[in-house]
């Protein structure tokens, strides 16, 4: 049986990203995630290529698949034309569809990404907008960002007449009809379904973990907690 | 491989009549750069660039952090193409490297797996009633700047030369992983010898610095920055690059991708605050520019009109080297010259105790 492998192969990125891996480790040598984490793209490709359901399921439930930074540095270097970064995308999607992502700390973070970037897209038409880059959530942005944030209308007015207003220009307000089109695109193409799926499994897991549901507290814990640092 | 190999990686770039797609990160952190791009193209070079109020994010940050599925981003991108067609344009240019990577990837996927293009057409029609024709030409906005670099050089008022020594400024260029690592043939110079920024630097009088970690990622890593718990990954990768470039004493860093520019700027602040380490001359950080800011400076634009006051690492040391005349007291003024307060000081802009700049090679 290779049920997970078959499910993965339905994704065109698997067909593009996995030819035949010869286990050379070039991808691991260049991978920034492999330098920082206990992470090895070569092993991931090898596991997927084994078609072994048990091993692939273990991967889908693990922190491992969530370490990749999606830089795609592995893609031009693989001597066999594989793209580990694409394989990771497919594993992550399957892990979410099957609800396995909530079984790992890194996987559970998907809720925080859905509730920040995902909801920004639906509400504003952008992945990020200045009002959502809160200095207290982004200490690394430093005092200049705090100054921009606190004076946003004055600062952006230097570069555009349409800050948070309709019309052309940077950081403008996107009109209602456009946002409606984006919503409908998410509905017909599976984007909404994935959002709902992330919420559903997160809610189940949060109950199991004693949060009483995927509350803001649960979401913030997935956003801020790193048990590797607590060791 | 030889350095001249970049010549094998050429792509055709349209000369005029562009449909412009903005970038989530660039418009947030570098709104002056997007304005400068339009001003340079439209006013200085007389090109036609259409800035459409109807377009949106490509959702690429959501895609690479795995909350936006492939079919969804394909349909959002198809909508952008439909808007371009409706506005009467054929040349699509994007102000973001993540987006540029996405557009390139999806066009190639549609080519290779035509059923995905069919499904996208159906989805787009169902969701919006729109139909689309693929662009005749796709480019990143830096490709356009590169394409017109000699015309910019002709209008140059301040070359990339140190006015005190007469020497070329030493510039670290960072092209961003998704510019050419996904589809090397779609980036000028490919992923090994990218020439898009180097070509501008050379045409405008500067000297490109080569250093060991030149091709390393800036550290964005999508979910590795977006989620606070993972940000150690992001800062560690930026730090690796900064440590590698510091001994080569660059005068500034220029980035292709707005995300890289933001990270290399902000992580220098973080490293200085956390460890007291800085990487530039005089115990300060290395200024990080967008290519629009670099072009704007050589064309004589005012640095505060370019938005360089929004950087965390002060750019004044570079302005002084280039002989830029600027009003220091105008840095933090709002519209109509109103004073709006100024940011708190940071170690990265003052003499730090531990400076990697002076390490001998
Ligand atoms: S570089 Fe390619 S062939 Fe080598 S281990 Fe990685 S995926 Fe396999
Ligand atoms: S895409 Fe992922 S696996 Fe590939 S080099 Fe980047 S971090 Fe490593």
Coordinates of C-alpha atoms and ligand atoms in Angstrom, one line a residue:
Chain A
X1 CA 0.0 0.0 0.0
X2 CA 1.2 3.5 -0.8
X3 CA -1.9 5.4 0.0
X4 CA -0.2 8.6 1.2
X5 CA 2.2 8.5 -1.7
X6 CA -0.7 8.3 -4.2
X7 CA -2.4 11.1 -2.4
X8 CA 0.7 13.2 -2.7
X9 CA 1.1 12.4 -6.3
X10 CA -2.2 14.0 -7.1
X11 CA -0.5 17.4 -6.6
X12 CA 1.4 18.6 -9.8
X13 CA 4.2 19.9 -7.6
X14 CA 5.0 16.4 -6.6
X15 CA 5.2 15.3 -10.3
X16 CA 7.5 18.3 -10.9
X17 CA 9.5 18.0 -7.6
X18 CA 10.2 14.3 -7.3
X19 CA 11.9 12.4 -10.1
X20 CA 14.4 9.9 -8.6
X21 CA 16.5 10.9 -5.6
X22 CA 19.9 9.4 -5.4
X23 CA 20.5 10.5 -1.8
X24 CA 23.5 12.6 -2.5
X25 CA 22.7 15.2 0.1
X26 CA 23.5 18.3 -2.0
X27 CA 20.1 19.8 -1.1
X28 CA 21.0 19.4 2.6
X29 CA 24.4 21.0 2.1
X30 CA 22.8 24.2 0.7
X31 CA 19.7 24.3 2.9
X32 CA 19.5 27.1 5.4
X33 CA 16.9 25.2 7.5
X34 CA 19.3 22.3 7.8
X35 CA 21.9 24.6 9.3
X36 CA 19.5 25.9 11.9
X37 CA 17.3 23.0 12.8
X38 CA 17.7 19.2 13.1
X39 CA 16.4 19.0 9.6
X40 CA 17.5 17.1 6.5
X41 CA 15.7 17.5 3.2
X42 CA 17.5 14.5 1.7
X43 CA 15.9 12.3 4.4
X44 CA 12.5 13.7 3.6
X45 CA 12.8 13.0 -0.1
X46 CA 14.1 9.5 0.7
X47 CA 11.1 8.8 3.0
X48 CA 8.6 10.0 0.5
X49 CA 10.3 8.0 -2.2
X50 CA 10.1 4.9 -0.1
X51 CA 6.3 5.0 -0.4
X52 CA 6.1 3.5 3.0
X53 CA 2.8 4.6 4.6
X54 CA 3.9 4.3 8.1
X55 CA 7.0 6.4 7.6
X56 CA 5.2 9.0 5.6
X57 CA 2.5 9.3 8.2
X58 CA 5.1 9.8 10.9
X59 CA 6.5 12.6 8.8
X60 CA 3.0 14.2 8.3
X61 CA 2.6 14.3 12.1
X62 CA 6.1 15.6 12.9
X63 CA 7.7 19.0 13.4
X64 CA 10.1 18.1 10.6
X65 CA 8.1 19.2 7.6
X66 CA 7.5 22.6 9.1
X67 CA 11.1 23.6 9.4
X68 CA 11.7 24.4 5.6
X69 CA 12.0 28.1 4.8
X70 CA 10.7 27.7 1.2
X71 CA 13.8 29.5 -0.1
X72 CA 14.0 27.0 -3.0
X73 CA 17.8 27.0 -2.8
X74 CA 17.6 23.2 -3.2
X75 CA 15.9 23.4 -6.6
X76 CA 18.6 24.6 -8.9
X77 CA 21.3 22.5 -7.2
X78 CA 19.7 19.0 -7.2
X79 CA 21.6 16.9 -9.8
X80 CA 18.5 14.8 -10.4
X81 CA 16.1 17.7 -11.0
X82 CA 14.2 17.2 -7.8
X83 CA 12.7 20.1 -5.7
X84 CA 12.6 19.2 -2.0
X85 CA 10.9 22.6 -1.4
X86 CA 7.9 21.5 -3.6
X87 CA 7.7 18.1 -1.9
X88 CA 7.5 19.9 1.5
X89 CA 4.6 22.1 0.2
X90 CA 2.7 18.9 -0.7
X91 CA 3.4 17.2 2.6
X92 CA 2.3 20.3 4.5
X93 CA -0.9 20.5 2.5
X94 CA -1.7 16.8 3.0
X95 CA -0.9 17.1 6.7
X96 CA -3.4 19.9 7.0
X97 CA -6.1 18.1 5.0
X98 CA -5.8 15.0 7.1
X99 CA -5.6 16.9 10.4
X100 CA -2.1 15.6 11.3
X101 CA -0.6 19.1 11.5
X102 CA -2.0 19.6 15.0
X103 CA 0.0 16.7 16.3
X104 CA 3.2 18.8 16.3
X105 CA 4.1 22.2 17.9
X106 CA 5.4 23.6 14.6
X107 CA 2.3 22.3 12.7
X108 CA -0.1 23.9 15.2
X109 CA 1.3 27.3 14.2
X110 CA -0.7 27.1 11.0
X111 CA -3.6 28.5 12.9
X112 CA -1.7 31.7 13.8
X113 CA -0.7 32.1 10.1
X114 CA -4.2 31.6 9.0
X115 CA -5.5 34.1 11.5
X116 CA -2.9 36.8 10.6
X117 CA -1.9 36.5 6.9
X118 CA -5.0 34.6 5.8
X119 CA -7.4 37.0 7.4
X120 CA -5.5 40.0 6.2
X121 CA -5.9 38.8 2.6
X122 CA -9.6 38.4 2.9
X123 CA -10.2 41.7 4.8
X124 CA -7.7 43.9 3.1
X125 CA -6.6 42.3 -0.2
X126 CA -3.0 42.3 1.1
X127 CA -0.9 39.8 3.1
X128 CA 0.1 42.6 5.4
X129 CA -0.9 46.2 6.1
X130 CA 0.8 48.7 8.3
X131 CA -2.0 48.7 11.0
X132 CA -1.5 45.0 11.5
X133 CA 2.2 45.1 12.1
X134 CA 1.9 45.8 15.8
X135 CA 5.1 46.9 17.4
X136 CA 4.5 44.8 20.5
X137 CA 4.2 41.7 18.3
X138 CA 7.3 42.8 16.3
X139 CA 10.0 44.0 18.7
X140 CA 12.6 43.2 16.0
X141 CA 11.1 46.0 13.8
X142 CA 12.7 48.5 16.1
X143 CA 12.0 52.1 17.0
X144 CA 11.8 53.4 13.4
X145 CA 8.9 51.1 12.7
X146 CA 7.3 52.2 16.0
X147 CA 7.6 55.8 14.8
X148 CA 6.1 54.9 11.4
X149 CA 3.3 53.0 13.1
X150 CA 2.4 55.8 15.5
X151 CA 2.5 58.4 12.8
X152 CA 1.2 56.3 9.9
X153 CA -1.1 58.8 8.3
X154 CA 1.6 61.5 8.2
X155 CA 4.4 59.2 7.1
X156 CA 2.5 57.4 4.3
X157 CA 1.0 60.8 3.1
X158 CA 4.6 61.7 2.1
X159 CA 4.4 59.0 -0.6
X160 CA 0.8 58.6 -1.6
X161 CA -2.5 60.6 -1.5
X162 CA -4.5 57.4 -1.1
X163 CA -3.3 55.8 2.2
X164 CA -6.2 53.7 3.4
X165 CA -8.4 55.3 0.8
X166 CA -9.7 54.0 -2.5
X167 CA -7.8 54.7 -5.7
X168 CA -4.4 53.8 -7.1
X169 CA -1.3 53.8 -4.9
X170 CA 0.5 51.9 -2.2
X171 CA -1.3 50.7 1.0
X172 CA -4.6 51.9 -0.4
X173 CA -8.0 50.6 0.6
X174 CA -9.2 48.0 -1.8
X175 CA -12.7 48.5 -3.0
X176 CA -15.6 46.2 -1.9
X177 CA -16.2 44.6 -5.2
X178 CA -12.6 43.5 -5.6
X179 CA -12.6 42.1 -2.1
X180 CA -15.8 40.2 -2.9
X181 CA -14.1 38.7 -6.0
X182 CA -11.2 37.6 -3.8
X183 CA -13.7 36.0 -1.4
X184 CA -15.4 34.1 -4.2
X185 CA -12.1 33.0 -5.6
X186 CA -11.3 31.5 -2.2
X187 CA -14.6 29.8 -2.1
X188 CA -14.5 28.2 -5.6
X189 CA -10.8 27.2 -5.6
X190 CA -10.4 25.5 -2.2
X191 CA -8.9 28.4 -0.2
X192 CA -11.9 28.8 2.1
X193 CA -12.0 25.0 2.6
X194 CA -8.4 25.0 3.7
X195 CA -9.0 27.9 6.1
X196 CA -12.0 26.0 7.6
X197 CA -10.0 22.8 7.8
X198 CA -7.2 24.6 9.8
X199 CA -9.8 26.1 12.2
X200 CA -11.6 22.7 12.6
X201 CA -8.7 20.6 13.5
X202 CA -7.1 23.3 15.6
X203 CA -10.4 23.6 17.6
X204 CA -10.5 19.9 18.2
X205 CA -6.9 19.8 19.3
X206 CA -7.3 22.9 21.5
X207 CA -10.2 21.2 23.3
X208 CA -8.0 18.1 23.8
X209 CA -5.3 20.3 25.2
X210 CA -7.7 21.9 27.7
X211 CA -8.1 25.4 26.1
X212 CA -11.8 24.9 25.5
X213 CA -11.5 25.5 21.8
X214 CA -9.2 27.4 19.4
X215 CA -9.4 30.5 21.5
X216 CA -7.2 33.6 21.1
X217 CA -5.1 32.2 24.0
X218 CA -4.5 29.0 22.1
X219 CA -3.6 30.8 18.9
X220 CA -1.2 33.2 20.8
X221 CA 0.4 30.2 22.4
X222 CA 1.0 28.6 19.0
X223 CA 2.5 31.9 17.9
X224 CA 4.9 32.5 20.7
X225 CA 5.8 29.2 22.3
X226 CA 9.0 27.4 21.3
X227 CA 9.6 24.4 23.6
X228 CA 13.0 23.8 22.0
X229 CA 14.1 27.1 23.6
X230 CA 12.7 26.1 27.0
X231 CA 14.9 22.9 27.2
Chain B
X1 CA 31.6 28.2 -14.3
X2 CA 32.9 31.6 -15.3
X3 CA 31.5 34.9 -14.2
X4 CA 30.7 35.7 -17.9
X5 CA 28.2 32.9 -17.8
X6 CA 25.6 35.4 -16.9
X7 CA 25.5 36.3 -20.5
X8 CA 23.9 32.9 -21.3
X9 CA 21.0 33.8 -19.0
X10 CA 19.4 36.6 -20.9
X11 CA 15.7 37.3 -21.1
X12 CA 13.7 39.5 -23.3
X13 CA 12.4 42.5 -21.4
X14 CA 9.7 44.8 -22.9
X15 CA 10.8 48.3 -23.6
X16 CA 7.6 50.2 -22.7
X17 CA 3.9 49.9 -21.7
X18 CA 3.9 48.1 -18.4
X19 CA 1.1 46.9 -16.1
X20 CA 2.4 47.4 -12.6
X21 CA 1.6 45.1 -9.7
X22 CA 2.5 46.4 -6.2
X23 CA 4.1 44.4 -3.5
X24 CA 2.7 43.8 0.0
X25 CA 6.1 44.2 1.7
X26 CA 7.5 47.0 -0.5
X27 CA 4.4 49.2 -0.2
X28 CA 4.4 48.8 3.6
X29 CA 8.1 49.3 4.3
X30 CA 9.3 51.2 1.2
X31 CA 6.3 53.2 -0.2
X32 CA 8.8 55.8 -1.4
X33 CA 10.5 53.2 -3.5
X34 CA 7.4 52.3 -5.4
X35 CA 6.7 56.0 -5.9
X36 CA 10.3 56.4 -7.1
X37 CA 10.0 53.6 -9.6
X38 CA 6.9 55.2 -11.1
X39 CA 8.5 58.7 -11.1
X40 CA 11.7 57.4 -12.8
X41 CA 9.9 55.5 -15.4
X42 CA 7.1 57.9 -16.2
X43 CA 8.7 61.3 -15.6
X44 CA 12.4 60.8 -16.2
X45 CA 12.3 58.1 -18.9
X46 CA 8.9 58.8 -20.4
X47 CA 7.6 55.3 -20.2
X48 CA 4.0 54.2 -19.8
X49 CA 3.3 52.3 -16.6
X50 CA -0.3 51.6 -15.5
X51 CA -1.0 51.6 -11.7
X52 CA -4.3 49.8 -11.4
X53 CA -6.4 50.4 -8.3
X54 CA -8.2 47.0 -8.9
X55 CA -5.3 44.6 -8.4
X56 CA -4.5 42.9 -5.1
X57 CA -1.8 40.9 -3.4
X58 CA -0.9 37.8 -5.3
X59 CA -1.3 36.0 -1.9
X60 CA 2.3 34.6 -2.3
X61 CA 3.2 34.9 1.4
X62 CA 0.1 32.8 2.2
X63 CA 1.1 30.3 -0.5
X64 CA 4.6 29.8 0.8
X65 CA 3.4 29.6 4.4
X66 CA 1.0 26.9 3.2
X67 CA -2.4 28.4 4.1
X68 CA -3.3 29.3 0.4
X69 CA -3.6 26.3 -1.9
X70 CA -2.1 26.2 -5.4
X71 CA -5.5 26.4 -7.1
X72 CA -6.4 29.5 -5.2
X73 CA -3.2 31.4 -5.9
X74 CA -3.5 30.4 -9.5
X75 CA -7.0 32.0 -9.7
X76 CA -5.9 35.2 -7.9
X77 CA -3.0 35.5 -10.4
X78 CA -5.4 34.8 -13.3
X79 CA -7.5 37.7 -12.1
X80 CA -4.5 40.0 -12.2
X81 CA -3.8 38.9 -15.8
X82 CA -7.5 39.5 -16.6
X83 CA -7.2 43.0 -15.2
X84 CA -4.1 43.6 -17.3
X85 CA -5.9 42.5 -20.4
X86 CA -8.9 44.7 -19.6
X87 CA -6.6 47.7 -19.1
X88 CA -5.1 47.0 -22.6
X89 CA -1.6 45.9 -21.5
X90 CA 0.5 42.8 -22.3
X91 CA 3.6 43.4 -20.3
X92 CA 3.2 42.4 -16.6
X93 CA 5.7 43.8 -14.1
X94 CA 5.7 42.9 -10.4
X95 CA 7.4 44.9 -7.6
X96 CA 8.0 41.8 -5.5
X97 CA 10.4 38.9 -5.8
X98 CA 8.0 36.5 -4.1
X99 CA 5.3 37.5 -6.6
X100 CA 7.7 37.3 -9.5
X101 CA 8.6 33.7 -8.4
X102 CA 4.9 32.9 -8.2
X103 CA 4.0 34.3 -11.6
X104 CA 7.0 32.4 -13.2
X105 CA 6.1 29.2 -11.4
X106 CA 2.4 29.3 -12.3
X107 CA 3.0 30.2 -16.0
X108 CA 5.4 27.2 -16.2
X109 CA 3.0 24.9 -14.4
X110 CA 0.2 25.9 -16.8
X111 CA 2.6 25.1 -19.7
X112 CA 3.5 21.7 -18.3
X113 CA 0.2 20.7 -16.9
X114 CA -2.4 22.3 -19.2
X115 CA -5.3 20.9 -17.1
X116 CA -4.3 23.2 -14.3
X117 CA -4.7 26.2 -16.6
X118 CA -8.1 24.9 -17.7
X119 CA -9.2 24.6 -14.1
X120 CA -8.0 28.0 -13.3
X121 CA -9.9 29.5 -16.2
X122 CA -13.1 27.8 -14.9
X123 CA -12.5 28.9 -11.4
X124 CA -11.9 32.5 -12.4
X125 CA -14.9 32.6 -14.6
X126 CA -17.1 31.1 -11.9
X127 CA -15.8 33.5 -9.2
X128 CA -15.6 36.7 -11.2
X129 CA -17.0 36.3 -14.7
X130 CA -13.5 37.3 -16.0
X131 CA -11.4 35.6 -18.6
X132 CA -7.7 36.1 -19.2
X133 CA -4.9 36.0 -21.7
X134 CA -1.4 35.3 -20.4
X135 CA 1.1 38.2 -20.5
X136 CA 3.4 38.5 -23.5
X137 CA 6.2 39.6 -21.3
X138 CA 6.7 39.0 -17.5
X139 CA 9.4 40.9 -15.6
X140 CA 10.3 42.0 -12.1
X141 CA 10.5 45.8 -11.7
X142 CA 14.3 45.5 -11.2
X143 CA 14.6 43.9 -14.6
X144 CA 12.9 47.0 -16.0
X145 CA 15.4 49.2 -14.1
X146 CA 18.3 47.1 -15.4
X147 CA 16.9 47.3 -18.9
X148 CA 17.0 51.1 -18.7
X149 CA 20.2 51.4 -16.7
X150 CA 22.2 53.1 -19.4
X151 CA 19.4 55.7 -20.0
X152 CA 19.5 56.3 -16.2
X153 CA 23.4 56.6 -16.3
X154 CA 23.0 59.3 -19.0
X155 CA 20.9 61.4 -16.5
X156 CA 23.0 60.5 -13.5
X157 CA 24.0 63.4 -11.2
X158 CA 25.7 61.5 -8.4
X159 CA 27.5 58.3 -9.5
X160 CA 28.3 55.5 -7.0
X161 CA 31.6 57.1 -6.1
X162 CA 33.0 58.1 -2.8
X163 CA 33.5 61.9 -3.1
X164 CA 36.2 61.9 -0.5
X165 CA 38.5 59.3 -2.1
X166 CA 37.3 59.3 -5.7
X167 CA 37.0 55.5 -5.4
X168 CA 33.9 53.5 -6.5
X169 CA 31.6 52.6 -3.6
X170 CA 31.7 49.0 -2.6
X171 CA 28.3 47.5 -2.9
X172 CA 26.9 44.1 -1.7
X173 CA 24.0 43.1 -3.9
X174 CA 21.4 40.6 -2.8
X175 CA 19.0 39.3 -5.4
X176 CA 16.6 37.3 -3.3
X177 CA 16.2 33.5 -3.6
X178 CA 13.0 33.5 -5.6
X179 CA 14.3 35.8 -8.3
X180 CA 16.3 33.0 -10.0
X181 CA 16.6 29.9 -7.8
X182 CA 13.1 28.6 -8.9
X183 CA 13.6 29.3 -12.6
X184 CA 17.2 30.3 -13.3
X185 CA 16.5 31.0 -17.0
X186 CA 14.0 33.7 -16.0
X187 CA 16.5 35.8 -14.1
X188 CA 19.2 37.9 -15.7
X189 CA 22.4 36.0 -15.0
X190 CA 20.6 32.9 -13.6
X191 CA 21.0 31.8 -10.0
X192 CA 24.8 31.5 -10.0
X193 CA 25.9 34.8 -11.5
X194 CA 22.9 37.1 -11.2
X195 CA 23.6 40.3 -12.9
X196 CA 20.4 42.3 -12.5
X197 CA 21.7 44.5 -9.6
X198 CA 25.3 44.1 -10.5
X199 CA 24.6 45.5 -13.9
X200 CA 23.0 48.6 -12.4
X201 CA 25.9 49.0 -9.9
X202 CA 28.5 48.8 -12.6
X203 CA 26.6 51.1 -15.0
X204 CA 26.4 53.7 -12.2
X205 CA 30.0 53.7 -11.2
X206 CA 30.1 51.4 -8.2
X207 CA 32.0 48.2 -7.5
X208 CA 30.3 44.9 -6.7
X209 CA 31.6 43.1 -3.7
X210 CA 31.9 39.3 -3.9
X211 CA 31.8 37.4 -0.6
X212 CA 31.3 33.8 0.5
X213 CA 27.6 33.9 1.5
X214 CA 26.5 36.0 -1.4
X215 CA 23.9 33.5 -2.5
X216 CA 22.6 32.7 1.0
X217 CA 19.0 33.4 1.8
X218 CA 18.3 36.6 3.8
X219 CA 16.5 34.5 6.3
X220 CA 12.9 35.4 5.7
X221 CA 11.9 31.7 5.6
X222 CA 8.1 32.6 5.4
X223 CA 6.7 30.8 8.5
X224 CA 10.1 31.1 10.1
X225 CA 9.5 34.9 10.4
X226 CA 5.7 35.1 10.3
X227 CA 5.5 33.1 13.6
X228 CA 7.2 34.8 16.5
X229 CA 8.4 31.5 18.0
X230 CA 10.4 30.7 14.8
X231 CA 12.2 34.0 14.3
X232 CA 15.5 32.7 15.6
X233 CA 15.9 31.0 12.1
X234 CA 15.4 34.3 10.4
X235 CA 17.8 36.4 12.4
X236 CA 20.4 33.6 12.4
X237 CA 20.4 33.4 8.6
X238 CA 20.7 37.2 8.2
X239 CA 23.5 37.2 10.7
X240 CA 25.4 34.5 8.7
X241 CA 25.3 36.8 5.7
X242 CA 26.3 39.9 7.6
X243 CA 29.2 38.2 9.2
X244 CA 30.4 36.9 5.8
X245 CA 30.2 40.3 4.1
X246 CA 31.5 42.6 6.9
X247 CA 35.2 41.9 6.4
X248 CA 34.8 43.1 2.7
X249 CA 33.8 46.5 4.1
X250 CA 30.8 47.3 1.9
X251 CA 29.6 50.8 1.8
X252 CA 26.0 49.6 1.5
X253 CA 23.8 46.6 0.6
X254 CA 21.3 46.8 -2.2
X255 CA 18.4 44.4 -2.4
X256 CA 16.2 43.1 -5.2
X257 CA 13.4 41.9 -3.0
X258 CA 11.6 44.2 -0.5
X259 CA 11.5 41.4 2.1
X260 CA 15.3 40.9 2.0
X261 CA 15.8 44.7 2.3
X262 CA 13.6 44.9 5.3
X263 CA 15.2 41.8 7.0
X264 CA 18.8 42.8 6.4
X265 CA 17.9 46.3 7.8
X266 CA 15.8 45.2 10.8
X267 CA 17.9 42.2 11.8
X268 CA 21.0 44.4 12.0
X269 CA 19.1 46.4 14.6
X270 CA 18.2 43.2 16.5
X271 CA 21.7 41.8 16.5
X272 CA 23.1 45.1 17.7
X273 CA 20.5 45.3 20.5
X274 CA 20.9 41.7 21.6
X275 CA 24.7 41.3 21.2
X276 CA 26.1 44.8 20.7
X277 CA 27.5 43.7 17.4
X278 CA 27.4 46.0 14.3
X279 CA 28.8 45.3 10.8
X280 CA 29.6 48.7 9.2
X281 CA 32.1 51.4 9.4
X282 CA 32.5 53.4 12.7
X283 CA 30.7 50.9 14.8
X284 CA 27.4 51.4 12.9
X285 CA 25.2 49.3 10.8
X286 CA 25.5 48.9 7.0
X287 CA 22.9 50.9 5.2
X288 CA 20.4 48.7 3.2
X289 CA 18.8 50.1 0.1
X290 CA 16.3 49.1 -2.4
X291 CA 17.4 49.4 -6.1
X292 CA 14.8 52.2 -6.6
X293 CA 16.5 54.1 -3.8
X294 CA 19.9 53.5 -5.4
X295 CA 18.6 54.7 -8.7
X296 CA 16.9 57.7 -7.1
X297 CA 20.1 58.7 -5.4
X298 CA 22.2 58.6 -8.6
X299 CA 19.4 60.6 -10.3
X300 CA 19.6 63.3 -7.6
X301 CA 16.4 62.6 -5.8
X302 CA 16.1 63.8 -2.2
X303 CA 16.7 60.9 0.2
X304 CA 13.6 61.8 2.4
X305 CA 11.4 61.9 -0.7
X306 CA 12.7 58.4 -1.4
X307 CA 11.5 57.3 2.0
X308 CA 15.0 56.5 3.4
X309 CA 13.9 57.8 6.8
X310 CA 11.9 54.6 7.2
X311 CA 15.0 52.5 7.4
X312 CA 16.2 51.3 10.8
X313 CA 19.9 51.6 9.9
X314 CA 20.7 55.3 9.3
X315 CA 21.6 56.0 5.7
X316 CA 23.5 59.3 6.4
X317 CA 27.0 57.8 6.3
X318 CA 26.3 56.7 2.8
X319 CA 24.8 60.0 1.8
X320 CA 27.9 61.8 3.0
X321 CA 30.2 59.5 1.0
X322 CA 28.1 60.2 -2.1
X323 CA 28.1 63.9 -1.5
X324 CA 24.4 64.0 -1.3
X325 CA 23.1 67.4 -0.1
X326 CA 20.3 66.8 2.3
X327 CA 18.7 68.6 5.2
X328 CA 19.2 66.5 8.3
X329 CA 16.5 68.4 10.1
X330 CA 13.9 67.5 7.4
X331 CA 14.3 63.7 8.1
X332 CA 11.3 63.3 10.4
X333 CA 9.0 65.9 9.0
X334 CA 5.5 65.0 7.9
X335 CA 3.5 66.6 5.1
X336 CA 3.7 70.4 4.9
X337 CA 6.9 70.3 7.0
X338 CA 5.1 69.4 10.2
X339 CA 7.4 67.9 12.9
X340 CA 6.0 64.5 14.0
X341 CA 8.5 63.5 16.6
X342 CA 11.4 61.1 15.9
X343 CA 12.3 57.5 16.6
X344 CA 14.1 56.4 19.8
X345 CA 17.8 55.9 19.3
X346 CA 19.2 52.4 18.6
X347 CA 22.6 50.9 19.1
X348 CA 22.9 50.1 15.4
X349 CA 23.2 53.8 14.7
X350 CA 25.7 54.7 17.3
X351 CA 29.1 53.5 18.1
X352 CA 28.9 50.0 19.3
X353 CA 31.6 48.3 21.3
X354 CA 31.9 45.1 19.2
X355 CA 32.3 45.7 15.6
X356 CA 33.0 43.0 13.0
X357 CA 33.9 45.6 10.4
X358 CA 37.6 45.7 11.3
X359 CA 38.2 41.9 11.1
X360 CA 41.1 41.2 8.8
X361 CA 40.5 38.9 5.9
Ligands
LIG1 S1 20.0 16.9 -4.1 FE1 18.4 15.8 -5.2 S2 19.2 13.7 -5.5 FE2 20.5 14.7 -3.9 S3 19.5 14.1 -2.0 FE3 18.6 16.1 -2.5 S4 16.8 15.6 -3.7 FE4 18.0 13.7 -3.6
LIG2 S1 13.3 25.1 0.1 FE1 13.3 24.2 2.1 S2 14.4 22.3 1.8 FE2 14.9 23.6 0.0 S3 16.8 24.6 0.6 FE3 15.1 26.0 1.2 S4 14.7 25.5 3.4 FE4 15.9 23.8 2.5

